[in-house]
Amino acid sequence: MKNIRNFCIIAHIDHGKSTLADRLLEYTKTIEGKDLQAQILDDMDLERERGITIKSHAIQMEYIYQDKNYILNLIDTPGHVDFSYEVSRSIAACEGALLIVDAAQGIQAQTISNLYMAIENDLEIIPVINKIDLPSAMPEEVEDQIVELLGCPRRDILRASGKTGEGVYELLDAIIEKIPAPAGNPESPLQCLIFDSVFNSFRGIIAYFKVVNGILRKGDLVKFIATEKEYDADEVGVLKLTMSPRNEITTGDVGYIISGIKSSREVRVGDTITHVKGGTKEGIAGFEEVKPMVFAGVYPIESEDFENLRSSLEKLQLNDASLTFQPESSVALGFGFRCGFLGLLHMEIVQERLDREFDMDVITTVPNVSYKVYDKKGNCTEVHNPGGLPDPTLIDHIDEPYIRASVITNTAYIGPIMTLCLGKRGILLKQEYISGDRVEIYYDLPLGEIVIDFYDKLKSISKGYASFDYHMHDFRPGKLVKLDILLNGEPVDALSTLTHIDNSVTFGRKMCEKLKELIPRQQFDIAIQAAIGAKIIARETVKAVRKDVTAKCYGGDITRKRKLLEKQKEGKKRMKQIGTVEVPQKAFLAVLKLD
């Protein structure tokens, strides 16, 4: 146990975590020859295409240091704010963390928030400046920033390059010298913390865990504390590039267990595994339930696929514990699920994974956040869906969620960023200069305003230099109204949104204009209206496709033409009564890109 080191890599997006992980695997000879490829741990096609890490990946390396063989368990983590739950789970399974900072970009918002998460869990932090081979690298200035942030001596900061491999051996030595060995007692009753799981269509559900106390052997009868289900450990092993079976896994090590679990409800991230006989009674504390930020309806395109969608979401939830869902129904779209996501990128990734991994074509409704609605009697209900709002006459007030956001940027972009935040009803709290020309601005912002396009706009006005991080703060009363979209007088519940009264008219008008472009022309006029309650605030009309019925009249009395036109008008009227308007999938996504 003295020779085990568990560590994770934390950093902002694109600071070179996965590339540095490649070098560690190469230099410890874990992966050799033809297996070597860039971003080896990002095994999902989606991760490779987008160049981002979506899942945490665990892998075991062996390294000889001063003639002793050490086992290093590395967990590579995502950098995007939408996947911070993955990072928190990885941190719980480690004793140390490599904090990686890009030598050209310096410290950014996500670096700080991940660092605080690691410090809260008492991890040993090793600061590393990466990408020192870049022509635009400024290692001295970045060192100043790290010293200011961590308060560590300069000599403790390592310099490395994931691309050229410079400084990687020093990094491996530092991991062994500085990160403590896992604390735990092999003699105690078994306690294993599950930090991830994955579905395999041949072997059932595979759970990844870290042994906190005790020893887990192949063939043991184990039980999961939260669900109280019992299983035989058919196979246990460690995670190399592929799964590598072992006879036993001791305290402090990270491994996997296959026990023929078929139902995805039986494995929960954060649960504890113990022995049925002589096991522990209490689970390991320290995992909080994740709170989704953004909610959207996910509906199958074919209504008979509802059960397939349910099983696909359950399998996906195993691999992505931050996804939550519950069934709901919509007048326009039939039966589906209300899903909770951590942000818009997370929502996009889930939709893409449903399509690729499970062949599910789905329609996603307009994303929104959860509100607390108080009625006249003082009762409070939580509403995730504008359709679930009670009658306006019964509502006393609505509280909306606010986040505490921190934006780190170059001083040149302070003006446009402040304009953007104020336009989103933000409240400026303070601004602090971190170093020379870098400033951190703190805002309280309504979550509903930033859900749709805030992050994209922030990146474009700061030319990609601003970094953004947030956490839930509190609920505050707001003047919110429900905006309905009517097609020929029929409300389309999937397009209704809750919005602030000041933005409602412009938002309604933009929605109508956008829908006019997207809804195909029919044989009859389609009226698109935006309404608040009974009051119509905007209207557009999609004109009918008409045949020129007067073409055959050459000259003659005007009444002949009028008779033909009247006859056509009657036909159109009849058609309008029985005709239905098909809303294309693009229309539901159009709301995201209104500007």
XYZ file of C-alpha atoms in Angstrom:
595
model
C 0.000 0.000 0.000
C 2.955 2.348 0.682
C 3.780 2.199 -3.025
C 0.369 3.265 -4.376
C -0.284 6.826 -5.540
C -3.753 7.973 -6.668
C -3.876 11.325 -8.445
C -6.010 13.266 -10.915
C -5.260 16.042 -13.393
C -7.270 19.264 -13.104
C -7.132 22.337 -15.335
C -9.152 24.774 -17.436
C -10.331 23.768 -20.940
C -7.509 23.287 -23.475
C -4.622 23.584 -21.037
C -3.230 20.239 -22.192
C -4.421 17.707 -19.572
C -5.016 14.801 -21.973
C -1.757 15.384 -23.889
C 0.240 15.401 -20.654
C -1.564 12.195 -19.611
C -0.397 10.645 -22.932
C 3.225 11.459 -22.055
C 2.888 9.993 -18.553
C 1.527 6.766 -20.068
C 4.306 6.704 -22.665
C 7.151 7.395 -20.215
C 5.932 4.748 -17.746
C 5.751 2.295 -20.697
C 2.069 1.594 -19.959
C 1.345 2.068 -23.642
C 3.881 1.282 -26.314
C 4.272 0.875 -30.039
C 1.147 0.820 -32.138
C -1.172 1.700 -29.230
C 0.362 5.162 -28.917
C -1.941 7.851 -30.268
C -2.883 11.380 -29.276
C -5.443 11.755 -26.443
C -5.333 8.020 -25.788
C -7.744 8.231 -22.839
C -10.475 10.042 -24.794
C -11.983 6.875 -26.206
C -15.366 8.271 -27.293
C -15.618 9.369 -30.957
C -17.368 12.497 -29.768
C -14.418 13.461 -27.538
C -11.950 13.043 -30.368
C -14.040 15.029 -32.857
C -14.563 17.971 -30.539
C -11.163 17.778 -28.878
C -12.678 17.891 -25.402
C -12.758 15.401 -22.529
C -16.325 14.504 -21.519
C -15.722 11.551 -19.168
C -13.137 11.037 -16.433
C -10.866 8.138 -17.390
C -8.931 6.007 -14.917
C -5.793 4.068 -15.853
C -3.045 2.333 -13.856
C 0.666 2.857 -14.507
C 3.759 1.260 -12.998
C 6.981 3.211 -12.438
C 10.318 2.273 -10.890
C 11.706 4.996 -8.608
C 14.897 4.430 -6.555
C 14.717 0.666 -7.283
C 11.177 0.362 -5.902
C 8.142 -0.437 -8.002
C 5.318 2.087 -7.598
C 1.710 1.829 -8.798
C 0.262 5.125 -10.057
C -3.496 5.405 -10.613
C -4.188 8.377 -12.878
C -7.635 9.878 -13.463
C -7.833 12.353 -16.359
C -10.731 14.804 -15.899
C -12.749 17.158 -18.157
C -12.100 20.909 -18.065
C -15.463 22.327 -19.130
C -17.706 23.825 -16.432
C -20.614 21.603 -17.580
C -18.721 18.467 -16.543
C -17.537 19.651 -13.122
C -19.426 16.782 -11.462
C -17.071 14.322 -13.203
C -14.170 16.246 -11.663
C -15.671 16.159 -8.143
C -16.059 12.365 -8.346
C -12.486 11.883 -9.537
C -11.171 14.088 -6.737
C -12.997 11.935 -4.170
C -11.025 8.883 -5.336
C -7.579 10.561 -5.121
C -4.999 11.774 -2.592
C -3.293 14.267 -4.878
C -3.881 16.443 -7.936
C -1.754 17.909 -10.699
C -2.888 21.482 -11.237
C -1.989 22.273 -14.831
C -1.760 25.829 -16.126
C -1.120 26.796 -19.742
C 2.105 28.818 -20.028
C 0.555 31.026 -22.721
C -2.849 31.678 -21.100
C -2.206 31.721 -17.365
C -4.736 30.960 -14.653
C -8.384 30.908 -15.745
C -11.735 30.580 -13.991
C -12.122 26.821 -14.142
C -8.562 26.353 -12.843
C -9.537 28.205 -9.682
C -12.851 26.437 -9.106
C -11.306 22.968 -9.625
C -8.450 23.927 -7.318
C -10.868 24.911 -4.528
C -12.690 21.604 -4.991
C -9.376 19.740 -4.566
C -8.352 21.796 -1.510
C -11.718 21.123 0.175
C -10.980 17.387 -0.168
C -7.489 17.821 1.379
C -5.596 16.783 -1.747
C -1.880 17.432 -2.141
C -1.552 19.913 -5.048
C 1.389 19.798 -7.472
C 1.396 22.938 -9.681
C 2.626 22.365 -13.245
C 3.165 24.907 -16.004
C 2.430 23.140 -19.290
C 3.133 24.055 -22.946
C 6.463 25.771 -22.143
C 7.605 24.947 -25.702
C 5.146 27.487 -27.192
C 6.674 30.654 -28.711
C 4.049 32.707 -26.812
C 4.765 31.053 -23.424
C 5.286 33.387 -20.450
C 6.406 30.972 -17.697
C 7.708 33.737 -15.364
C 4.398 35.629 -15.314
C 2.360 32.438 -14.941
C 4.652 31.426 -12.046
C 3.815 34.741 -10.329
C 0.098 33.984 -10.719
C 0.465 30.477 -9.254
C 2.524 31.723 -6.295
C -0.171 34.342 -5.613
C -2.968 31.774 -5.877
C -1.407 28.868 -3.949
C 1.134 30.659 -1.764
C 3.716 27.942 -2.560
C 7.468 28.544 -3.013
C 8.632 29.032 -6.610
C 10.858 25.934 -6.539
C 7.750 23.719 -6.103
C 6.327 24.737 -9.486
C 7.260 22.252 -12.204
C 7.648 23.125 -15.870
C 6.677 20.607 -18.521
C 5.545 20.201 -22.093
C 2.984 17.567 -23.000
C 3.975 17.873 -26.651
C 7.762 17.432 -26.435
C 7.796 15.418 -23.189
C 10.111 17.891 -21.420
C 9.917 17.733 -17.610
C 7.773 14.561 -17.525
C 10.307 12.443 -15.555
C 10.610 15.225 -12.935
C 6.806 15.218 -12.764
C 6.696 11.443 -12.127
C 9.297 11.796 -9.350
C 7.304 14.656 -7.781
C 4.125 12.544 -7.804
C 5.884 9.800 -5.829
C 7.673 12.167 -3.417
C 4.860 14.609 -2.658
C 1.536 12.779 -2.964
C 0.812 10.742 0.180
C 0.086 7.009 -0.009
C -3.587 6.143 0.541
C -4.649 5.983 4.193
C -6.721 2.947 5.135
C -6.549 -0.346 6.924
C -6.411 -3.647 4.984
C -7.558 -5.462 8.183
C -10.772 -3.390 8.564
C -14.156 -4.429 7.101
C -14.349 -3.818 3.339
C -15.370 -0.324 2.145
C -15.143 0.574 -1.569
C -16.320 3.876 -3.021
C -17.956 3.644 -6.469
C -16.907 6.658 -8.546
C -18.073 5.589 -12.011
C -19.898 2.824 -13.879
C -20.392 1.730 -17.449
C -22.833 -0.543 -19.302
C -21.512 -3.480 -21.283
C -24.049 -5.380 -23.383
C -22.320 -8.754 -22.738
C -21.242 -8.488 -19.098
C -23.910 -6.214 -17.590
C -22.942 -3.231 -15.508
C -19.285 -2.686 -14.594
C -18.643 -0.485 -11.539
C -15.327 1.359 -11.004
C -14.325 1.830 -7.368
C -11.550 2.772 -4.971
C -10.876 0.496 -1.986
C -10.866 2.712 1.121
C -10.539 -0.103 3.714
C -10.206 -3.886 3.524
C -9.463 -6.230 0.608
C -11.818 -7.306 -2.192
C -11.177 -10.784 -3.627
C -12.560 -12.555 -6.684
C -15.627 -14.651 -5.794
C -16.500 -12.658 -2.617
C -20.174 -12.176 -1.778
C -20.620 -8.386 -1.675
C -23.465 -5.961 -1.148
C -24.088 -2.366 -2.217
C -25.107 -0.353 0.850
C -27.506 2.178 -0.770
C -29.578 -0.413 -2.657
C -28.949 -3.327 -0.193
C -28.605 -5.752 -3.124
C -26.153 -8.691 -2.881
C -23.888 -10.011 -5.642
C -21.007 -12.397 -6.320
C -17.824 -10.682 -7.458
C -17.410 -12.720 -10.692
C -14.382 -10.705 -11.769
C -12.334 -7.963 -10.151
C -9.354 -6.242 -11.685
C -7.462 -3.034 -12.367
C -7.874 -0.585 -15.229
C -5.006 -0.664 -17.660
C -5.696 0.393 -21.255
C -8.122 -2.524 -21.226
C -9.504 -4.226 -18.112
C -6.918 -6.467 -16.483
C -8.313 -9.156 -14.077
C -6.695 -9.746 -10.664
C -7.400 -12.156 -7.805
C -7.630 -9.399 -5.206
C -7.612 -5.616 -4.929
C -6.145 -4.162 -1.754
C -6.692 -0.983 0.241
C -5.911 2.217 -1.628
C -6.075 0.707 -5.099
C -8.542 1.563 -7.875
C -10.287 -1.199 -9.824
C -13.475 -2.532 -11.381
C -16.014 -5.207 -10.423
C -18.201 -7.311 -12.743
C -21.020 -9.113 -10.964
C -23.701 -9.596 -13.630
C -25.809 -6.611 -12.568
C -28.538 -6.172 -15.172
C -30.626 -3.244 -13.936
C -29.068 0.209 -14.076
C -31.030 1.311 -10.994
C -28.906 -0.945 -8.805
C -25.639 0.964 -9.222
C -25.260 4.492 -7.933
C -22.199 6.664 -8.095
C -21.048 7.435 -4.545
C -22.413 4.139 -3.178
C -20.282 1.874 -0.964
C -19.482 -1.810 -1.629
C -18.887 -4.083 1.394
C -18.868 -7.783 2.299
C -22.164 -9.455 3.184
C -20.499 -11.249 6.129
C -18.557 -9.051 8.514
C -18.966 -5.990 6.309
C -19.345 -2.380 7.415
C -22.752 -0.897 8.235
C -22.206 2.707 7.173
C -21.367 3.998 3.718
C -18.561 6.419 2.891
C -19.749 10.007 3.220
C -18.777 12.873 0.981
C -20.797 12.549 -2.209
C -23.552 15.075 -2.649
C -26.353 14.561 -5.140
C -25.786 16.659 -8.237
C -28.260 19.479 -8.878
C -29.163 19.989 -12.536
C -29.134 23.583 -13.778
C -30.989 23.340 -17.073
C -34.142 21.375 -17.863
C -35.460 20.377 -21.262
C -38.013 17.908 -22.575
C -36.606 15.007 -24.611
C -39.198 13.265 -26.812
C -38.868 10.340 -29.237
C -39.765 11.235 -32.830
C -41.800 7.999 -33.123
C -44.122 7.618 -30.115
C -43.629 3.822 -29.977
C -39.920 4.415 -29.147
C -40.827 5.731 -25.675
C -39.681 2.575 -23.804
C -36.485 2.369 -25.887
C -35.741 5.969 -24.953
C -36.270 5.132 -21.274
C -33.775 2.240 -21.357
C -31.275 4.333 -23.380
C -31.439 7.141 -20.814
C -30.963 4.656 -17.954
C -27.852 3.209 -19.605
C -26.529 6.680 -20.315
C -27.154 7.728 -16.705
C -24.807 4.944 -15.533
C -21.991 6.511 -17.457
C -23.033 10.095 -16.735
C -24.415 10.374 -13.221
C -25.195 14.085 -13.562
C -28.085 13.368 -15.961
C -31.523 13.224 -14.289
C -34.861 12.440 -15.945
C -38.550 11.851 -15.203
C -41.471 11.065 -17.529
C -43.737 13.856 -18.784
C -46.221 14.327 -21.614
C -46.866 17.168 -24.020
C -49.883 17.941 -26.176
C -47.713 18.662 -29.215
C -45.105 15.916 -28.824
C -46.751 13.042 -26.916
C -44.861 11.117 -24.208
C -41.261 11.878 -23.333
C -38.936 12.783 -20.458
C -38.062 15.951 -18.587
C -34.285 15.790 -18.343
C -31.998 17.810 -16.088
C -28.567 18.819 -17.411
C -25.643 20.753 -15.938
C -25.544 23.174 -18.864
C -26.131 23.581 -22.595
C -22.986 21.752 -23.726
C -23.986 18.836 -21.499
C -27.435 18.839 -23.116
C -25.918 18.841 -26.599
C -23.542 15.981 -25.733
C -26.350 13.859 -24.236
C -28.459 14.360 -27.362
C -25.507 13.403 -29.568
C -24.705 10.315 -27.462
C -28.338 9.140 -27.587
C -28.116 9.327 -31.364
C -24.715 7.630 -31.747
C -24.671 5.031 -28.995
C -28.342 4.059 -28.908
C -29.707 5.096 -32.358
C -32.387 7.272 -30.729
C -33.714 10.187 -32.770
C -35.105 12.705 -30.301
C -36.690 16.160 -30.266
C -35.464 18.467 -27.521
C -37.665 21.318 -26.321
C -36.575 24.823 -25.307
C -34.271 24.544 -22.260
C -35.324 26.299 -19.047
C -34.466 26.349 -15.354
C -36.475 25.507 -12.238
C -38.489 28.209 -10.465
C -40.157 28.387 -7.060
C -43.779 29.477 -7.383
C -45.585 30.823 -4.282
C -49.377 30.930 -4.241
C -51.628 33.334 -2.304
C -51.714 30.937 0.689
C -47.918 30.931 0.945
C -47.396 27.368 -0.386
C -44.318 26.833 -2.538
C -44.062 24.482 -5.534
C -41.015 23.894 -7.715
C -41.742 24.212 -11.430
C -39.345 22.832 -14.088
C -41.668 23.378 -17.003
C -43.682 26.460 -18.068
C -46.627 24.090 -18.677
C -46.644 23.238 -14.966
C -47.343 26.822 -13.857
C -50.583 27.272 -11.874
C -53.252 29.758 -13.002
C -51.835 33.346 -12.943
C -54.654 34.486 -10.625
C -53.428 32.069 -7.924
C -49.745 33.079 -8.087
C -48.448 35.480 -5.452
C -44.858 35.697 -6.739
C -42.213 33.603 -8.509
C -38.624 33.186 -7.274
C -35.939 32.530 -9.867
C -32.499 30.965 -9.292
C -29.450 33.244 -9.214
C -25.864 32.166 -9.695
C -22.633 33.672 -8.403
C -20.451 34.009 -11.491
C -16.799 34.882 -11.767
C -15.340 36.041 -15.078
C -11.571 36.280 -15.524
C -10.557 38.422 -18.463
C -8.013 40.776 -19.966
C -8.599 44.414 -18.903
C -9.193 45.356 -22.562
C -12.552 43.540 -22.559
C -14.039 44.810 -19.263
C -16.441 47.230 -21.016
C -18.158 44.792 -23.415
C -18.339 42.087 -20.717
C -20.025 44.444 -18.259
C -22.490 45.504 -20.971
C -23.279 41.833 -21.647
C -23.803 41.016 -17.942
C -25.980 44.099 -17.331
C -28.052 43.201 -20.398
C -28.663 39.826 -18.723
C -29.908 41.609 -15.545
C -26.613 40.967 -13.734
C -25.645 42.680 -10.461
C -21.965 43.655 -10.226
C -20.481 42.628 -6.864
C -16.775 43.449 -7.134
C -13.764 43.305 -9.381
C -10.247 42.322 -8.395
C -7.016 42.679 -10.346
C -5.206 39.332 -10.256
C -2.021 40.464 -11.962
C -0.924 43.175 -14.405
C -3.667 43.156 -17.016
C -5.948 40.372 -15.728
C -9.088 41.102 -13.758
C -11.663 38.905 -12.041
C -15.234 40.255 -12.066
C -17.918 38.832 -9.758
C -21.578 39.009 -10.765
C -24.904 37.738 -9.485
C -26.867 36.668 -12.578
C -30.286 35.037 -13.074
C -29.641 31.473 -14.259
C -32.535 31.685 -16.750
C -30.752 34.483 -18.624
C -27.415 32.742 -19.046
C -28.800 29.330 -19.939
C -29.143 29.892 -23.650
C -26.308 31.833 -25.234
C -24.338 33.654 -22.543
C -21.199 31.522 -22.791
C -20.969 31.807 -26.592
C -21.396 35.574 -26.484
C -18.821 35.945 -23.713
C -16.274 34.010 -25.781
C -16.936 36.029 -28.933
C -16.760 39.515 -27.357
C -13.547 38.655 -25.507
C -11.966 36.930 -28.554
C -11.869 33.722 -26.489
C -9.880 35.250 -23.629
C -12.566 35.446 -20.935
C -13.121 32.384 -18.797
C -16.309 31.829 -16.872
C -17.248 29.790 -13.827
C -20.372 29.752 -11.666
C -22.179 28.059 -8.802
C -25.763 28.199 -7.540
C -26.277 31.008 -5.047
C -29.920 31.590 -4.072
C -33.495 32.256 -5.238
C -34.836 35.816 -5.608
C -38.285 37.159 -6.562
C -38.553 38.273 -10.195
C -41.246 39.717 -12.458
C -41.656 36.669 -14.653
C -44.395 35.969 -17.179
C -45.265 32.895 -19.227
C -44.885 33.516 -22.938
C -47.006 31.220 -25.116
C -46.603 30.643 -28.835
C -49.901 30.056 -30.667
C -50.203 28.520 -34.125
C -53.671 29.259 -35.564
C -54.877 29.967 -32.034
C -53.575 26.635 -30.632
C -50.786 26.923 -28.025
C -47.681 24.803 -28.725
C -46.675 23.810 -25.197
C -43.162 22.741 -26.217
C -42.334 26.312 -27.308
C -43.667 28.171 -24.250
C -41.089 29.816 -21.993
C -40.898 31.759 -18.742
C -39.255 35.108 -19.303
C -38.753 38.435 -17.560
C -41.472 40.998 -18.270
C -38.963 43.534 -19.652
C -37.684 41.093 -22.300
C -41.010 39.481 -23.156
C -42.103 41.698 -26.067
C -38.774 41.628 -27.927
C -38.380 37.911 -27.238
C -41.932 37.183 -28.469
C -41.378 39.204 -31.630
C -38.088 37.444 -32.406
C -39.700 34.031 -31.827
C -42.508 34.820 -34.274
C -40.115 36.081 -36.943
C -37.897 33.022 -36.586
C -40.822 30.596 -36.731
C -42.139 32.341 -39.850
C -38.874 31.425 -41.607
C -38.898 27.834 -40.378
C -42.500 26.669 -40.666
C -43.168 25.425 -44.211
C -46.047 27.042 -46.145
C -49.311 25.108 -46.187
C -52.457 25.350 -48.335
C -53.869 27.830 -45.796
C -52.612 30.882 -43.873
C -50.870 30.107 -40.569
C -51.037 32.769 -37.870
C -48.048 32.672 -35.490
C -48.732 34.651 -32.319
C -46.872 35.308 -29.097
C -49.168 35.797 -26.130
C -48.915 36.580 -22.437
C -52.131 35.254 -20.928
C -54.889 36.501 -23.226
C -52.891 39.449 -24.565
C -51.256 38.998 -27.985
C -47.916 40.836 -28.097
C -46.605 39.837 -31.544
C -47.883 38.243 -34.733
C -46.558 36.958 -38.034
C -48.435 35.182 -40.846
C -47.120 32.390 -43.032
C -48.937 32.998 -46.324
C -50.773 30.167 -48.033
C -49.478 28.427 -51.133
C -52.138 29.339 -53.714
C -52.914 28.381 -57.238
C -53.746 31.233 -59.607
C -57.386 30.292 -60.236
C -58.066 33.366 -62.389
C -55.404 32.399 -64.963
C -57.988 30.919 -67.344
C -60.111 34.123 -67.407
C -59.022 36.247 -70.340
C -61.097 39.421 -70.172
C -64.796 39.122 -69.367
C -66.677 40.460 -66.379
C -64.936 41.026 -63.021
C -67.677 38.964 -61.310
C -66.362 35.802 -62.989
C -62.950 36.350 -61.367
C -64.555 37.239 -58.061
C -66.650 34.075 -58.118
C -63.541 31.913 -58.628
C -61.633 33.734 -55.860
C -64.574 33.407 -53.433
C -64.766 29.695 -54.205
C -61.041 29.352 -53.494
C -61.439 31.310 -50.252
C -64.158 28.912 -49.068
C -61.922 25.938 -49.812
C -59.012 27.498 -47.892
C -61.322 28.168 -44.931
C -62.481 24.536 -44.880
C -58.912 23.359 -45.142
C -57.835 25.540 -42.235
C -60.439 23.872 -39.996
C -59.166 20.361 -40.637
C -55.504 21.095 -41.437
C -52.777 20.758 -38.782
C -49.469 22.584 -38.647
C -46.354 20.417 -38.460
C -43.629 22.151 -36.435
C -40.199 21.039 -37.710
C -37.462 19.969 -35.255
C -35.407 23.024 -36.305
C -38.054 25.306 -34.805
C -37.506 23.956 -31.280
C -33.781 24.599 -31.544
C -34.249 27.986 -33.221
C -34.990 29.597 -29.890
C -31.401 28.899 -28.851
C -30.053 30.962 -31.709
C -32.400 33.911 -31.754
C -29.763 36.584 -32.142
